[in-house]
């Protein structure tokens, strides 16, 4: 599992860069029941108390693993400019389009039940690919899939998207900023 973390690091960093805006609102986001209202080192310790396992620290960033919404996942806790946490969760399993899409759908259904309909959704295969042709993972690996939902909340932004790691394996990422 730890070797898996290394290859995901770049993908997780890119995911944060994609949504790398500072906190959007007045309140505080929660992940695993822990409010994101303390500096990143303290927040990472609180996540360990909440059941995640610490893998390593790299500078101001922390890498953990455990279960999120029933799926074995990696959790990266990044510091924003003020030293406050931003979270990216990447599911570890999923080597078929149907499985990856099912995980994505489960995450989005759970978030929709909690926060209402997403503020933005984009589900598209870019030409020449189409869903149902049997080459969805090739399209994903080559950057021809745009599959994400975002919730713009007063406390911040949550985004769920389908991506790949540095080796082209599919991931479902959930980001809290």
Short mmCIF file of C-alpha atoms in Angstrom, two decimals:
data_model
loop_
_atom_site.label_atom_id
_atom_site.label_comp_id
_atom_site.label_asym_id
_atom_site.label_seq_id
_atom_site.Cartn_x
_atom_site.Cartn_y
_atom_site.Cartn_z
CA UNK A 1 0.00 0.00 0.00
CA UNK A 2 2.83 2.42 0.80
CA UNK A 3 4.35 2.05 -2.69
CA UNK A 4 0.93 3.00 -4.01
CA UNK A 5 1.17 6.27 -2.08
CA UNK A 6 4.29 7.34 -3.92
CA UNK A 7 2.75 7.07 -7.36
CA UNK A 8 -0.36 8.93 -6.23
CA UNK A 9 1.50 11.91 -4.79
CA UNK A 10 1.76 13.77 -8.09
CA UNK A 11 -1.86 13.02 -8.99
CA UNK A 12 -3.02 14.28 -5.60
CA UNK A 13 -0.91 17.41 -5.93
CA UNK A 14 -2.41 18.08 -9.36
CA UNK A 15 -5.90 17.58 -7.95
CA UNK A 16 -5.23 20.21 -5.30
CA UNK A 17 -3.77 22.55 -7.92
CA UNK A 18 -6.94 22.12 -9.96
CA UNK A 19 -9.05 23.37 -7.08
CA UNK A 20 -6.28 25.18 -5.24
CA UNK A 21 -8.24 28.15 -4.11
CA UNK A 22 -8.21 29.20 -0.51
CA UNK A 23 -11.24 28.73 1.67
CA UNK A 24 -14.30 30.15 -0.01
CA UNK A 25 -16.55 31.13 2.87
CA UNK A 26 -16.91 32.04 6.50
CA UNK A 27 -17.55 28.65 8.17
CA UNK A 28 -15.38 25.57 8.35
CA UNK A 29 -15.54 22.40 6.30
CA UNK A 30 -15.58 19.06 8.09
CA UNK A 31 -13.94 15.83 7.02
CA UNK A 32 -14.51 12.65 9.02
CA UNK A 33 -16.34 14.80 11.56
CA UNK A 34 -13.28 16.97 12.22
CA UNK A 35 -13.60 20.70 11.49
CA UNK A 36 -10.92 22.12 9.23
CA UNK A 37 -10.41 25.12 11.53
CA UNK A 38 -6.94 24.40 12.95
CA UNK A 39 -3.44 24.43 11.47
CA UNK A 40 -2.57 21.44 9.29
CA UNK A 41 -0.29 19.54 11.76
CA UNK A 42 -2.95 19.59 14.48
CA UNK A 43 -5.63 18.67 11.94
CA UNK A 44 -3.61 15.66 10.75
CA UNK A 45 -3.28 14.47 14.38
CA UNK A 46 -7.05 14.83 14.79
CA UNK A 47 -7.61 12.69 11.68
CA UNK A 48 -5.41 9.98 13.20
CA UNK A 49 -7.59 10.11 16.32
CA UNK A 50 -10.62 9.83 14.02
CA UNK A 51 -9.29 6.53 12.63
CA UNK A 52 -6.91 7.26 9.77
CA UNK A 53 -3.33 5.98 9.80
CA UNK A 54 -0.39 8.32 9.22
CA UNK A 55 1.95 7.27 6.41
CA UNK A 56 4.41 10.15 6.21
CA UNK A 57 4.91 13.89 6.30
CA UNK A 58 6.54 15.90 3.52
CA UNK A 59 7.18 19.50 4.53
CA UNK A 60 3.85 21.04 5.54
CA UNK A 61 1.84 18.19 3.99
CA UNK A 62 0.63 14.92 5.53
CA UNK A 63 -0.24 11.63 3.85
CA UNK A 64 -2.59 9.18 5.56
CA UNK A 65 -4.70 6.18 4.62
CA UNK A 66 -7.84 4.51 5.82
CA UNK A 67 -11.46 4.15 4.89
CA UNK A 68 -13.64 6.92 3.51
CA UNK A 69 -17.31 6.22 2.73
CA UNK A 70 -16.55 2.50 2.82
CA UNK A 71 -13.63 2.58 0.36
CA UNK A 72 -9.95 2.08 1.11
CA UNK A 73 -8.45 5.48 0.36
CA UNK A 74 -5.44 7.70 0.57
CA UNK A 75 -5.83 11.07 2.23
CA UNK A 76 -3.51 13.97 1.54
CA UNK A 77 -3.70 16.95 3.88
CA UNK A 78 -2.12 20.00 2.27
CA UNK A 79 -1.55 23.41 3.85
CA UNK A 80 -2.90 26.50 2.18
CA UNK A 81 -1.07 29.83 2.38
CA UNK A 82 -2.31 30.40 5.94
CA UNK A 83 -1.29 26.90 7.09
CA UNK A 84 -4.90 25.67 7.15
CA UNK A 85 -5.74 22.22 5.78
CA UNK A 86 -7.02 21.27 2.34
CA UNK A 87 -7.96 17.64 1.85
CA UNK A 88 -7.75 15.33 -1.17
CA UNK A 89 -9.04 11.77 -0.87
CA UNK A 90 -8.19 9.24 -3.58
CA UNK A 91 -9.77 5.81 -3.71
CA UNK A 92 -7.24 3.03 -4.00
CA UNK A 93 -9.25 0.44 -5.90
CA UNK A 94 -10.97 0.59 -9.26
CA UNK A 95 -9.51 -0.86 -12.41
CA UNK A 96 -12.65 -0.86 -14.56
CA UNK A 97 -14.75 2.06 -15.77
CA UNK A 98 -17.92 0.58 -14.27
CA UNK A 99 -16.31 0.31 -10.83
CA UNK A 100 -14.80 3.80 -10.96
CA UNK A 101 -18.11 5.29 -12.09
CA UNK A 102 -19.98 3.39 -9.34
CA UNK A 103 -17.62 4.80 -6.68
CA UNK A 104 -18.04 8.29 -8.17
CA UNK A 105 -21.82 7.89 -8.16
CA UNK A 106 -21.79 6.70 -4.52
CA UNK A 107 -19.74 9.72 -3.44
CA UNK A 108 -21.92 12.18 -5.36
CA UNK A 109 -25.15 10.61 -4.05
CA UNK A 110 -23.90 10.86 -0.46
CA UNK A 111 -22.83 14.49 -0.92
CA UNK A 112 -26.08 15.37 -2.70
CA UNK A 113 -28.07 13.87 0.18
CA UNK A 114 -26.08 16.03 2.62
CA UNK A 115 -25.63 19.30 0.67
CA UNK A 116 -28.22 19.25 -2.13
CA UNK A 117 -27.61 19.20 -5.86
CA UNK A 118 -24.08 20.07 -7.04
CA UNK A 119 -23.39 23.64 -8.11
CA UNK A 120 -21.60 22.32 -11.19
CA UNK A 121 -21.49 18.95 -12.95
CA UNK A 122 -19.56 17.94 -16.06
CA UNK A 123 -19.85 14.38 -17.41
CA UNK A 124 -18.30 14.13 -20.84
CA UNK A 125 -16.08 12.07 -23.10
CA UNK A 126 -14.24 14.17 -25.64
CA UNK A 127 -14.08 13.15 -29.29
CA UNK A 128 -13.23 10.59 -30.60
CA UNK A 129 -14.26 8.69 -27.44
CA UNK A 130 -17.74 7.87 -26.15
CA UNK A 131 -18.92 6.07 -23.06
CA UNK A 132 -20.00 2.52 -23.85
CA UNK A 133 -17.37 1.85 -26.52
CA UNK A 134 -15.27 -0.27 -24.15
CA UNK A 135 -12.26 2.07 -24.24
CA UNK A 136 -13.27 4.38 -21.40
CA UNK A 137 -10.09 3.77 -19.38
CA UNK A 138 -7.92 4.54 -22.42
CA UNK A 139 -9.87 7.78 -22.89
CA UNK A 140 -9.40 8.59 -19.20
CA UNK A 141 -5.67 7.85 -19.30
CA UNK A 142 -5.27 10.07 -22.38
CA UNK A 143 -7.17 13.00 -20.89
CA UNK A 144 -10.40 12.68 -22.89
CA UNK A 145 -12.74 12.32 -19.92
CA UNK A 146 -14.20 15.20 -17.93
CA UNK A 147 -16.17 13.75 -15.02
CA UNK A 148 -16.71 15.94 -11.98
CA UNK A 149 -19.24 17.49 -9.63
CA UNK A 150 -18.69 20.50 -7.36
CA UNK A 151 -20.57 21.86 -4.37
CA UNK A 152 -19.93 25.56 -3.70
CA UNK A 153 -20.86 25.89 -0.04
CA UNK A 154 -20.59 28.84 2.33
CA UNK A 155 -17.87 26.89 4.21
CA UNK A 156 -15.85 25.98 1.11
CA UNK A 157 -15.84 23.82 -1.99
CA UNK A 158 -16.17 20.05 -2.31
CA UNK A 159 -15.28 18.46 -5.63
CA UNK A 160 -15.58 14.83 -6.74
CA UNK A 161 -13.81 13.91 -9.96
CA UNK A 162 -12.48 10.93 -11.87
CA UNK A 163 -8.79 11.12 -12.70
CA UNK A 164 -5.70 8.91 -13.05
CA UNK A 165 -2.55 8.43 -11.05
CA UNK A 166 0.91 8.86 -12.55
CA UNK A 167 0.74 5.34 -14.00
CA UNK A 168 -2.62 5.89 -15.65
CA UNK A 169 -4.68 3.89 -13.13
CA UNK A 170 -8.14 5.33 -12.53
CA UNK A 171 -8.92 7.23 -9.34
CA UNK A 172 -11.95 8.86 -7.83
CA UNK A 173 -10.84 11.94 -5.91
CA UNK A 174 -12.78 13.99 -3.40
CA UNK A 175 -11.37 17.39 -2.51
CA UNK A 176 -12.30 19.69 0.38
CA UNK A 177 -11.04 23.28 0.26
#
